[in-house]
mmCIF file of C-alpha atoms in Angstrom:
data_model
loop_
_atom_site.group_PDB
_atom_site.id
_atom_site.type_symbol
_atom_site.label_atom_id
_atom_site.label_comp_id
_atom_site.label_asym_id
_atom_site.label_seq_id
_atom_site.Cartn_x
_atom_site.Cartn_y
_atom_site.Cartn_z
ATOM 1 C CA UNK Y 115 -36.847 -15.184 -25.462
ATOM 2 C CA UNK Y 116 -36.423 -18.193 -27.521
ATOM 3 C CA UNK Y 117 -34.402 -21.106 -25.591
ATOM 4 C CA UNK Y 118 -31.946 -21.581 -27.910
ATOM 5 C CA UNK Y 119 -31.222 -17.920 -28.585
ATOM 6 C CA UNK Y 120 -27.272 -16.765 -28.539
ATOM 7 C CA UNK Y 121 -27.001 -13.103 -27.161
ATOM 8 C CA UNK Y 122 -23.450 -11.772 -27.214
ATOM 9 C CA UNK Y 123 -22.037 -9.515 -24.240
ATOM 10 C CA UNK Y 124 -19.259 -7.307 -23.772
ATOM 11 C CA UNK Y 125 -16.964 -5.476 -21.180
ATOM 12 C CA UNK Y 126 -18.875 -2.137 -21.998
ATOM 13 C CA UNK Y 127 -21.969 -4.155 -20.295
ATOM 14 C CA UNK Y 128 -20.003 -5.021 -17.384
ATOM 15 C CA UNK Y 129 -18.747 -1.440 -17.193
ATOM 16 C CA UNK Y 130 -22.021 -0.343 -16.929
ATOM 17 C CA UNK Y 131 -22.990 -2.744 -14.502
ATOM 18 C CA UNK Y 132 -20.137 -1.566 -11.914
ATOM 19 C CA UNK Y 133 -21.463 1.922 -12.245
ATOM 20 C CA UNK Y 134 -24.694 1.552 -10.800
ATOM 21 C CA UNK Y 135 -22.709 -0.291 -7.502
ATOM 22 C CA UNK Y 136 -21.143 3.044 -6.985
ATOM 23 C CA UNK Y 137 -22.216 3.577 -3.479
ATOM 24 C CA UNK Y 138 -20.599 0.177 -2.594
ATOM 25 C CA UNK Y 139 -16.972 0.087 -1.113
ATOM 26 C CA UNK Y 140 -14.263 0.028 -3.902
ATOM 27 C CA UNK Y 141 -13.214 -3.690 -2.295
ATOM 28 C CA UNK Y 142 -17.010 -4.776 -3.588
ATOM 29 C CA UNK Y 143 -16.865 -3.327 -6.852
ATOM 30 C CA UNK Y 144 -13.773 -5.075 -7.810
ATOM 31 C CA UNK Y 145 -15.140 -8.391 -6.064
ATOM 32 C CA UNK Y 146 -18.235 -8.015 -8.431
ATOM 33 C CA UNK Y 147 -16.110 -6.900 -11.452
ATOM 34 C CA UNK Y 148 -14.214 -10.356 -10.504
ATOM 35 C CA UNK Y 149 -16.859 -12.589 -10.343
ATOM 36 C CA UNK Y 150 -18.477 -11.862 -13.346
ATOM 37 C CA UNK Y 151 -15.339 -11.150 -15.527
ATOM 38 C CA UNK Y 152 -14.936 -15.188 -14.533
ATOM 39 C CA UNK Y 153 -18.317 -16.023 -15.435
ATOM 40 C CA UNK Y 154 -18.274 -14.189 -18.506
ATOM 41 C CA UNK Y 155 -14.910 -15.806 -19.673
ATOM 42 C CA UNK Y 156 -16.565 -19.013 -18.769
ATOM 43 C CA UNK Y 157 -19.028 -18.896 -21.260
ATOM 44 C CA UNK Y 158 -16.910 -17.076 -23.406
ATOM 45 C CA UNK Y 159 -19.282 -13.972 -23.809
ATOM 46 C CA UNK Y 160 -21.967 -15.904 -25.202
ATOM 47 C CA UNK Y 161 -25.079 -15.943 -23.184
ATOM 48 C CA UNK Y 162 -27.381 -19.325 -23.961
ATOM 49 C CA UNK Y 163 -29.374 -21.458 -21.243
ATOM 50 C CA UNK Y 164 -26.954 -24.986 -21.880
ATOM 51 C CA UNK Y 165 -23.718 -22.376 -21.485
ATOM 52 C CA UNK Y 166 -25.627 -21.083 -18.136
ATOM 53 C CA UNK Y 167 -25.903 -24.602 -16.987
ATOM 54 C CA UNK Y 168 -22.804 -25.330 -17.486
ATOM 55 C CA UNK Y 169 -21.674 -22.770 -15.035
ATOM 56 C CA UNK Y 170 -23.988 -23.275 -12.325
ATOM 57 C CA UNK Y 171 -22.962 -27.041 -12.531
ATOM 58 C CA UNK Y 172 -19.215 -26.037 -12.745
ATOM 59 C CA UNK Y 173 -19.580 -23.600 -9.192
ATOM 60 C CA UNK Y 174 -21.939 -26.305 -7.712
ATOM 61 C CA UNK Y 175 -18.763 -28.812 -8.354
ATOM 62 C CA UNK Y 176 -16.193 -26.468 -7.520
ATOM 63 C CA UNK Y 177 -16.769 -24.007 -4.879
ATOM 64 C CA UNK Y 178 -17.062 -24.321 -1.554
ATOM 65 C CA UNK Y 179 -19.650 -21.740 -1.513
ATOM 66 C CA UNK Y 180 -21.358 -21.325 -4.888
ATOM 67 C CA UNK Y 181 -23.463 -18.545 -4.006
ATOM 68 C CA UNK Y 182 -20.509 -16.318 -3.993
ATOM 69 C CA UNK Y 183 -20.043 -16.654 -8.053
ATOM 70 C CA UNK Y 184 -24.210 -17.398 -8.892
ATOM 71 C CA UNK Y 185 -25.497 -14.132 -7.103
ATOM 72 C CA UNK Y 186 -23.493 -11.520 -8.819
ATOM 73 C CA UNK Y 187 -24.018 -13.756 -12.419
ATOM 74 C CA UNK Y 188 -27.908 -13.149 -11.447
ATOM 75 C CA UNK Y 189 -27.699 -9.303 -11.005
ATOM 76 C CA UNK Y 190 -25.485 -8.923 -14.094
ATOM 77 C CA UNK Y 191 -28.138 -10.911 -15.690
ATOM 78 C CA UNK Y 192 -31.231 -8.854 -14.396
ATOM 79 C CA UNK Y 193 -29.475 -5.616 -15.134
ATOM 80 C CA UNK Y 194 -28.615 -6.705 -18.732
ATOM 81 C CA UNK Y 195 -32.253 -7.424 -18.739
ATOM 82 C CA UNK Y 196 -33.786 -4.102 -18.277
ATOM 83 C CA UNK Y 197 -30.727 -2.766 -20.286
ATOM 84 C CA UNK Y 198 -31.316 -3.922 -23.481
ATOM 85 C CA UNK Y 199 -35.155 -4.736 -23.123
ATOM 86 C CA UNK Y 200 -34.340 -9.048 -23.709
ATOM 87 C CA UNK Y 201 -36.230 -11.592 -21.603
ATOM 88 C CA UNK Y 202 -33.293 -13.468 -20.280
ATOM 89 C CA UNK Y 203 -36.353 -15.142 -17.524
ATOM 90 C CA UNK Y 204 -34.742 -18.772 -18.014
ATOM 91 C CA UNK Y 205 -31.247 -18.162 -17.635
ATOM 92 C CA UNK Y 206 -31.782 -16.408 -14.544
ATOM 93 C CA UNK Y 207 -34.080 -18.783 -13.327
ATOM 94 C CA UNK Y 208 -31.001 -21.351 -13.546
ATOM 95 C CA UNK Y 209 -28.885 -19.199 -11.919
ATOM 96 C CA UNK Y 210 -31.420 -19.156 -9.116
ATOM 97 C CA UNK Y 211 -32.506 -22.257 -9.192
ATOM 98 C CA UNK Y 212 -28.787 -23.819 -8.377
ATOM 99 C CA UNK Y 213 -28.590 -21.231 -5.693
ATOM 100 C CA UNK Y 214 -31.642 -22.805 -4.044
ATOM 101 C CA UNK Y 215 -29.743 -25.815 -4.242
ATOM 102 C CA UNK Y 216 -26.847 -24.878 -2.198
ATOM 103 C CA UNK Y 217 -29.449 -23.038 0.958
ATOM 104 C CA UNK Y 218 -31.242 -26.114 0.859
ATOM 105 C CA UNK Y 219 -27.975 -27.791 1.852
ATOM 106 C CA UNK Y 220 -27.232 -25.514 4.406
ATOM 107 C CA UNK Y 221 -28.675 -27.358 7.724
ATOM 108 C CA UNK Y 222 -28.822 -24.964 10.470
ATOM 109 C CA UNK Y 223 -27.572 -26.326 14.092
ATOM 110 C CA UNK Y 224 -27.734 -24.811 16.972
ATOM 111 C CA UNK Y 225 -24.105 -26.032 18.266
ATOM 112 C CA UNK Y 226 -20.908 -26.275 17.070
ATOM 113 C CA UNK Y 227 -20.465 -29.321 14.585
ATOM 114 C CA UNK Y 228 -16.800 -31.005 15.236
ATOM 115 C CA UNK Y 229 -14.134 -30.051 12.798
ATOM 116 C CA UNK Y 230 -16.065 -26.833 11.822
ATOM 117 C CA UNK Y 231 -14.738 -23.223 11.510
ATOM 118 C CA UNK Y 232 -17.401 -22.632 14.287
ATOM 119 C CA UNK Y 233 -15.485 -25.470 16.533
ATOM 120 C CA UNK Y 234 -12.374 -23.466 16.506
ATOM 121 C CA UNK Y 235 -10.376 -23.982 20.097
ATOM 122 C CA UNK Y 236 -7.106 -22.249 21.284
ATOM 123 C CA UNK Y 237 -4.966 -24.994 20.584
ATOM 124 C CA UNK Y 238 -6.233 -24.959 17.375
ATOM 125 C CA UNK Y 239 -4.921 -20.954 16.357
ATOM 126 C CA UNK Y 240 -2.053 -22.266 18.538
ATOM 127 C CA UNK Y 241 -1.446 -25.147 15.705
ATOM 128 C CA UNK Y 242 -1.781 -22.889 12.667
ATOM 129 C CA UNK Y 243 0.536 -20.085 14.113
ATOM 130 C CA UNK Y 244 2.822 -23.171 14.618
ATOM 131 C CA UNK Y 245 2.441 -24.076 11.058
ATOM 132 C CA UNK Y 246 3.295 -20.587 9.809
ATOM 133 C CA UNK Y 247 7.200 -20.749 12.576
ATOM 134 C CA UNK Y 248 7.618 -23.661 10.922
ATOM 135 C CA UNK Y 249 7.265 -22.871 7.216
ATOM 136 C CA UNK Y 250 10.541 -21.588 5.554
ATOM 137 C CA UNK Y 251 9.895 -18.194 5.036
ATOM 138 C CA UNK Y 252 11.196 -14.911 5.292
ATOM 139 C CA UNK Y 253 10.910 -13.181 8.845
ATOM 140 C CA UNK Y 254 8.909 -10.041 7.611
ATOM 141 C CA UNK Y 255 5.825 -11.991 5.917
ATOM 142 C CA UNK Y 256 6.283 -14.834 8.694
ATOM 143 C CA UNK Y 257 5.291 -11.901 11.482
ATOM 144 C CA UNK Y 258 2.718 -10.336 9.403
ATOM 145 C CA UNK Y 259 0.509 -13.381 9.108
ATOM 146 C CA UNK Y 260 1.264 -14.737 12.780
ATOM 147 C CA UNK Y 261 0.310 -10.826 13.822
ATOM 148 C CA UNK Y 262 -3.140 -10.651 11.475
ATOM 149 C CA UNK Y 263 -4.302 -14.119 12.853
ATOM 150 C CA UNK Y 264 -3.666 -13.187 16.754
ATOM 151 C CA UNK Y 265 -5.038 -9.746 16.190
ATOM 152 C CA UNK Y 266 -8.603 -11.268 14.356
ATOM 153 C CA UNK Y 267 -8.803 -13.857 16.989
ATOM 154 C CA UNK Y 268 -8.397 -11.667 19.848
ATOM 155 C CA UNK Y 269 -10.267 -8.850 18.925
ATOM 156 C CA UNK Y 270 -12.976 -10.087 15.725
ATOM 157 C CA UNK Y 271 -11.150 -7.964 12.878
ATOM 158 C CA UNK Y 272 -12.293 -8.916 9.694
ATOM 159 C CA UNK Y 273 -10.481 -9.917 6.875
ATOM 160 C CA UNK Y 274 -11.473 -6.530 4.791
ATOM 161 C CA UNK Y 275 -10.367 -4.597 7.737
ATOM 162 C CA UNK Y 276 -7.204 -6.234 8.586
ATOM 163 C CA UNK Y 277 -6.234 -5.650 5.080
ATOM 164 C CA UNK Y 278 -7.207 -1.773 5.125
ATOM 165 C CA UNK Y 279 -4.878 -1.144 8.974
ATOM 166 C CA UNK Y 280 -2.012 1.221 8.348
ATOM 167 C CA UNK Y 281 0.477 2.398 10.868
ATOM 168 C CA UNK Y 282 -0.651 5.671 11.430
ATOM 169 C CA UNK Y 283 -4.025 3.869 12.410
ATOM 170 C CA UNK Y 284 -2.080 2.514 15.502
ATOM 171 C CA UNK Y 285 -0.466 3.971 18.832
ATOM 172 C CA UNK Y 286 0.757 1.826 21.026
ATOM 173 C CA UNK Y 287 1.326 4.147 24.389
ATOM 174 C CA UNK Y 288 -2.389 2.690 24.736
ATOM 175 C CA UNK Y 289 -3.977 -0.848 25.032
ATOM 176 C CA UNK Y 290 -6.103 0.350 22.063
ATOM 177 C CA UNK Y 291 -6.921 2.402 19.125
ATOM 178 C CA UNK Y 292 -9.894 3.321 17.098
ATOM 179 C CA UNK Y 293 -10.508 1.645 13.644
ATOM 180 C CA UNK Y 294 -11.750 4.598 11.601
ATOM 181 C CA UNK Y 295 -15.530 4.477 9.595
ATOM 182 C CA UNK Y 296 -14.147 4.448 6.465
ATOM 183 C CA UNK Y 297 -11.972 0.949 7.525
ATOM 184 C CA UNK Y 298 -14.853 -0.464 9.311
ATOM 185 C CA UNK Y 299 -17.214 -2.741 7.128
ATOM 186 C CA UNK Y 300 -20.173 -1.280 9.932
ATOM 187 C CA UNK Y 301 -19.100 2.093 8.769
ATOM 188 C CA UNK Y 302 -18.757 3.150 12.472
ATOM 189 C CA UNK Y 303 -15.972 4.024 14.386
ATOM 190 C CA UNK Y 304 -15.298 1.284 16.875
ATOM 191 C CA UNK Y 305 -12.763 0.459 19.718
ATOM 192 C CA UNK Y 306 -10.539 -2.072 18.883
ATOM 193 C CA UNK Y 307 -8.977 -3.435 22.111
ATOM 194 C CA UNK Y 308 -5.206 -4.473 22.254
ATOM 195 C CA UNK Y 309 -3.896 -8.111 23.696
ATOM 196 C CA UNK Y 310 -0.325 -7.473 25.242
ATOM 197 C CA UNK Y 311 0.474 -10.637 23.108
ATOM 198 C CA UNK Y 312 -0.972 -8.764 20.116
ATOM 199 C CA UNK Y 313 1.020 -5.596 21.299
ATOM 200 C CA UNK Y 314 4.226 -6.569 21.045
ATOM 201 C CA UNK Y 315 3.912 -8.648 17.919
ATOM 202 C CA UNK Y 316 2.658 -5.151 16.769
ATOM 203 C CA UNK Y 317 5.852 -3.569 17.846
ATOM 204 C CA UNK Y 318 7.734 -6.038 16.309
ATOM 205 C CA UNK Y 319 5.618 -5.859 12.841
ATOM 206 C CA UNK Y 320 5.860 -1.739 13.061
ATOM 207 C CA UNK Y 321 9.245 -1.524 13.070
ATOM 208 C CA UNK Y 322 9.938 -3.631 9.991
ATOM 209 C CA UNK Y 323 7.143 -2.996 7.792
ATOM 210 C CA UNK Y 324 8.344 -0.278 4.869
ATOM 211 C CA UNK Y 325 5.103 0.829 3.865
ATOM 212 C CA UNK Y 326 1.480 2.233 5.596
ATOM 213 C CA UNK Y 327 0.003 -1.307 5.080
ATOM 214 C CA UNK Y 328 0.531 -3.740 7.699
ATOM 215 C CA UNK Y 329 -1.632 -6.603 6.336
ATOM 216 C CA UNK Y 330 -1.219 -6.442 2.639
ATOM 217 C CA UNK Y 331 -3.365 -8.684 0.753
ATOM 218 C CA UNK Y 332 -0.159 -10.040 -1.720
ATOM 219 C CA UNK Y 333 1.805 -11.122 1.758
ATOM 220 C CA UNK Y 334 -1.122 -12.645 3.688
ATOM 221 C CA UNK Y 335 -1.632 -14.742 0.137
ATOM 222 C CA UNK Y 336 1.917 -15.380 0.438
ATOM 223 C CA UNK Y 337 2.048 -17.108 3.685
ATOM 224 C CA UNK Y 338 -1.048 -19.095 3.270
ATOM 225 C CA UNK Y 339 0.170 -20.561 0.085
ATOM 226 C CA UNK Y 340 3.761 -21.341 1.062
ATOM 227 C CA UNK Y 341 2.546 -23.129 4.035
ATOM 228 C CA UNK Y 342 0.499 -25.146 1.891
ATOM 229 C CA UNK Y 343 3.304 -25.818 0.304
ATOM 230 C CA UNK Y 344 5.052 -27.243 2.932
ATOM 231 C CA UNK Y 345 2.160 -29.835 3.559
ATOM 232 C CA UNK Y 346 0.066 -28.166 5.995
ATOM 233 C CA UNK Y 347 -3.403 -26.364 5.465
ATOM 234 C CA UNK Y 348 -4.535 -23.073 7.172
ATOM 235 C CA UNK Y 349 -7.800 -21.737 7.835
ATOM 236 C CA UNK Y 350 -8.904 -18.328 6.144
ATOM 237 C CA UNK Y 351 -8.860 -15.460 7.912
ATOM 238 C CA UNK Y 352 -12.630 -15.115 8.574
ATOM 239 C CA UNK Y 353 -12.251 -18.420 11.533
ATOM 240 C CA UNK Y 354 -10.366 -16.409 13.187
ATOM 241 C CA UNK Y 355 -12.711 -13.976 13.526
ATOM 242 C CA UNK Y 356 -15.166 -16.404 15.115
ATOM 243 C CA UNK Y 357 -13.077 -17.914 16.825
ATOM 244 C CA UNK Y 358 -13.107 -14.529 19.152
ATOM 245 C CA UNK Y 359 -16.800 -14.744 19.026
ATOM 246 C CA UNK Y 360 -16.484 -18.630 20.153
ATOM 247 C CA UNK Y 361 -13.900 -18.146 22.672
ATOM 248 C CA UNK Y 362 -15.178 -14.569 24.051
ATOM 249 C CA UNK Y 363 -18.420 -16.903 25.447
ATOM 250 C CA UNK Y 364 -15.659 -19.706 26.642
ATOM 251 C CA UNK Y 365 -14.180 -17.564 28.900
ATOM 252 C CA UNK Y 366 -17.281 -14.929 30.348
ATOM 253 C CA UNK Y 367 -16.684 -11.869 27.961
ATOM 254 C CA UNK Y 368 -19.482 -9.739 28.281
ATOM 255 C CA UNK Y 369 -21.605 -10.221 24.553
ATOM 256 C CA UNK Y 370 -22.273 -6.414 24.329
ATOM 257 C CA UNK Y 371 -18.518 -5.797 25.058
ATOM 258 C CA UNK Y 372 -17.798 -8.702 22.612
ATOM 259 C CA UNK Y 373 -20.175 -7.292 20.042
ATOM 260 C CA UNK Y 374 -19.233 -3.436 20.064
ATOM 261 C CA UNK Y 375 -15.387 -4.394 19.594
ATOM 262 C CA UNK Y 376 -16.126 -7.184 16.529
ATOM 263 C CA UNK Y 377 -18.265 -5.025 15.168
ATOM 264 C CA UNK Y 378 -21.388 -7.486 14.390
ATOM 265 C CA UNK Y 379 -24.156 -6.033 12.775
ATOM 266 C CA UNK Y 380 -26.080 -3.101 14.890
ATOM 267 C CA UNK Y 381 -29.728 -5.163 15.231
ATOM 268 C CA UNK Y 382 -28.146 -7.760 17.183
ATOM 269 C CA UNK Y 383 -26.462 -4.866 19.167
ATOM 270 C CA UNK Y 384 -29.806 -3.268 19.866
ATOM 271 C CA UNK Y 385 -31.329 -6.637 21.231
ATOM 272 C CA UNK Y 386 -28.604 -6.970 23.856
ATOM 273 C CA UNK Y 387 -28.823 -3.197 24.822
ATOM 274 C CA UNK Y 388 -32.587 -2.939 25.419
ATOM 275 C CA UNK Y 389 -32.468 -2.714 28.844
ATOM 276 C CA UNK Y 390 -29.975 0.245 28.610
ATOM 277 C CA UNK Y 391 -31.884 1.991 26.312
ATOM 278 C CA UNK Y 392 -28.646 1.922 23.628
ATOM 279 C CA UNK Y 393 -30.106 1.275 20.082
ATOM 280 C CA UNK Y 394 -26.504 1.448 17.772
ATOM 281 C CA UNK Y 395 -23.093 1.280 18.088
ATOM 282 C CA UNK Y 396 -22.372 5.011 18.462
ATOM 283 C CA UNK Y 397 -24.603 5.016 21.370
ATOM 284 C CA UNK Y 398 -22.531 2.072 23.342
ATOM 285 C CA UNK Y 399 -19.202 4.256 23.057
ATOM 286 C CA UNK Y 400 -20.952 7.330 23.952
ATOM 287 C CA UNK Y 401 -21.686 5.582 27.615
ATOM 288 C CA UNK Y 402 -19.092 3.434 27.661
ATOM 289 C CA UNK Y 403 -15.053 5.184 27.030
ATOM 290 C CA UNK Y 404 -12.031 3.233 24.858
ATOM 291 C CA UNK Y 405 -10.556 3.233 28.428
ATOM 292 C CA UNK Y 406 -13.509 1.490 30.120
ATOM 293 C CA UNK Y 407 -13.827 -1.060 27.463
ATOM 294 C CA UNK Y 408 -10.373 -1.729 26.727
ATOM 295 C CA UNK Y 409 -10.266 -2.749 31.058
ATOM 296 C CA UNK Y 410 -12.844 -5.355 30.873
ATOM 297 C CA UNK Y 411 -11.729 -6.698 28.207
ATOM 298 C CA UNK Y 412 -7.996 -7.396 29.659
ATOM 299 C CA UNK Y 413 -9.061 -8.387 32.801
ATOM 300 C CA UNK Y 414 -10.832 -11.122 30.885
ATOM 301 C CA UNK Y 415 -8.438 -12.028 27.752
ATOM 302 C CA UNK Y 416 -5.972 -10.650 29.595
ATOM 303 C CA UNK Y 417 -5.437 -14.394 31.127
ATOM 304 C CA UNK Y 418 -5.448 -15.727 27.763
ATOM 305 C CA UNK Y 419 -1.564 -16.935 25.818
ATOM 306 C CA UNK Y 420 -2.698 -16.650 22.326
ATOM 307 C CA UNK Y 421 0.555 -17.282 21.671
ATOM 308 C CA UNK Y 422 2.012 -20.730 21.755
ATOM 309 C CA UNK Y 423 5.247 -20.981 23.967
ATOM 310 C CA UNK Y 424 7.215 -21.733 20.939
ATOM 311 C CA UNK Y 425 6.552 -18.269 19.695
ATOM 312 C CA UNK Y 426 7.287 -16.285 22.739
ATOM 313 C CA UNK Y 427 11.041 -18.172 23.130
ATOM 314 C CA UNK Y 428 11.698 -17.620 19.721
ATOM 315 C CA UNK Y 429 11.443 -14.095 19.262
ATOM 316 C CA UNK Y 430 11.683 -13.390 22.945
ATOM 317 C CA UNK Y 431 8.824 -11.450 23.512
ATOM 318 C CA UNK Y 432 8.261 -8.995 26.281
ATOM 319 C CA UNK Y 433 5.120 -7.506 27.853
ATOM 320 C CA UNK Y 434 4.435 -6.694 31.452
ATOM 321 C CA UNK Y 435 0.304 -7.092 31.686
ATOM 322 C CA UNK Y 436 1.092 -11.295 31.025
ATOM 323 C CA UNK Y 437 3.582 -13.703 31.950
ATOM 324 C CA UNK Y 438 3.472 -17.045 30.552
ATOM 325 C CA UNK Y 439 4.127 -18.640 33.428
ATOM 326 C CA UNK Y 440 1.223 -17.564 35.683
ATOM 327 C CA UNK Y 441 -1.358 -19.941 33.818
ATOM 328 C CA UNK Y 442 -4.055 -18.946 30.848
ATOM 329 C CA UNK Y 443 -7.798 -19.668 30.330
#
C-alpha cells in the first residue's frame, strides 16, 4: 500500500464486520458497532495513515482508557484487510503502536495506590450514596441508583448484569436468588447473595418500578449526570464492584465464597479450589447449596451498614437480620 493512499469505507463494511461477532453478546456487538461508527466519523470515512494518527493522538488525549476505542479500530482494520485484499500494514501498525503506548503506562503494584478505584473504603460508597440523597431528583431514579451501587458493592454485580436484572429475576421470601446464564457475563448460573440493607431497598425499588428492568441503563445515566450537575463526581459502576472484592478481604470473607458469588473468571476459581478437587463454577454450587452460601456470607457482611445512617432515617428502613445500632465492621 502506498502511504499516501486514500481508501474510502462504508457502513456496508461495518455491517459486515458485526456479522462475523455473532457469537458475542448483543451488549458487545453494539459496543463494537459504537466504537467504530466514532472512529469512522472521525476520519470521516476516509482511511489514510495522517487521518489514523490523528485518532490515535485524539484517544491518547482524550480517554481515560484508549485501548477501549484503538482495539476495535484495529480489528475493523484487519478484517477490512482480508476483505478487500488491501495492505492496510501501516495504519494498523499505528493503531497498535499507540496501544503499546498506553500498557507501557500501566505500572503494575501490588497494593492499593491512594485515591484509586482499587482504594475504595466504606465511607467512601457511604459518601457517593450521600451525594445521590442529596441531589434534587425524583424519588424513583434516586432509589434505583442508591439500590444498583449497594447491590454491586455488596455482592460484585457487574455493570452489564445490573443492567440486564428484571423483577421476575428476584424473590425476596429468600436472602438470595440465582442470576440466570444468559445475565451472567461468566455464562454460568451463580448465587447472588442478598444484604438485608440491599433487601429492603429492593422492596422499596420493586414496588415502584413500572417495568421488568430494575437498573435501566437511561436512569443509571440519569443519576450520575445530574449529580454531576450539582457539583459532585461519582464513581462508575465497575468500583463498586471491587470495592466488594476489596472489602470482602477487609473483613475475612472466604475468597472462594467471594469469588463464586462475583463471578471472577473460572481459572482463578480453579486455583483456590485445588485442594477440593472443584475445577469451575458449576462444580462449587454442586457441593456447596444457595442456602449454605448465602449463611456465610451474612454472618460475615451481615455486620456490615452499607448504608449510611442518613439513608436508613430517611426512608425508614426496616429489616430484622441488622440493626444499626449494634455496631458494623
Amino acid at each position: 500500500m502506498i502511504f499516501s493512499r486514500e481508501v474510502a469505507v462504508n457502513n456496508e463494511d461495518l455491517d459486515l464486520f458485526l456479522k462475523t461477532l455473532s457469537r458475542k453478546r448483543p451488549s458487545t456487538i453494539e459496543d463494537y458497532r459504537k466504537k467504530i461508527r466514532h472512529f469512522l466519523n472521525f476520519i470521516d470515512y476516509r482511511l489514510t495513515p495522517k487521518n489514523v494518527i490523528l485518532y490515535a493522538n485524539d484517544r491518547l488525549e482524550k480517554c481515560q482508557n484508549p485501548s477501549k476505542y484503538l482495539n476495535p479500530a484495529v480489528k475493523f482494520l484487519e478484517f477490512l484487510q482480508n476483505l478487500h485484499g488491501n495492505d492496510y500494514t501501516n495504519m494498523i501498525w499505528i493503531l497498535k503502536q499507540a496501544v503499546g503506548k498506553v500498557d507501557k503506562k500501566k505500572e503494575k503494584s501490588t497494593f492499593a495506590e491512594k485515591g484509586s478505584i482499587y482504594d475504595i473504603k466504606l465511607e467512601d460508597v457511604h459518601q457517593h450514596i450521600v451525594y445521590i440523597l442529596t441531589t434534587p431528583m425524583k424519588h424513583v431514579p434516586r432509589l434505583t441508583a442508591i439500590t444498583a451501587i449497594t447491590l454491586s458493592s455488596t455482592t460484585g454485580l457487574r455493570p452489564e448484569e445490573l443492567k440486564r436484572l428484571e423483577t421476575s429475576d428476584i424473590d425476596l421470601k429468600v436472602d438470595y436468588f440465582i442470576l440466570p446464564a444468559e445475565k451472567s457475563k461468566t455464562h454460568t448460573k451463580r448465587v447472588i447473595t442478598l444484604h438485608p440493607q440491599v433487601k429492603a431497598l429492593l422492596k422499596k425499588l420493586m414496588k415502584r418500578v413500572e417495568s421488568e428492568a430494575l437498573f435501566p441503563d437511561g436512569r443509571i445515566r440519569y443519576v450520575w449526570r445530574r449529580v454531576r450537575e450539582n457539583g459532585k463526581q461519582l464513581l462508575p459502576l465497575k468500583a463498586f464492584r471491587k470495592f466488594f472484592a476489596i472489602h470482602s478481604a477487609r473483613i475475612g470473607l472466604d475468597d472462594v465464597y467471594r469469588i463464586a458469588i462475583a463471578g471472577h473468571d473460572t481459572d482463578e476459581l480453579e486455583r483456590l479450589l485445588k485442594s477440593l478437587r472443584l475445577k469451575v463454577t458449576e462444580e462449587f454450587y454442586r457441593k456447596f447449596t444457595p442456602e449454605e452460601i448465602t449463611k456465610e456470607y451474612l454472618n460475615v457482611w451481615g455486620k456490615v451498614s452499607i448504608l449510611p445512617s442518613l439513608v436508613i432515617k430517611k426512608w425508614r428502613l426496616e429489616y430484622e437480620e441488622l440493626r444499626v445500632e449494634e455496631g458494623f465492621v
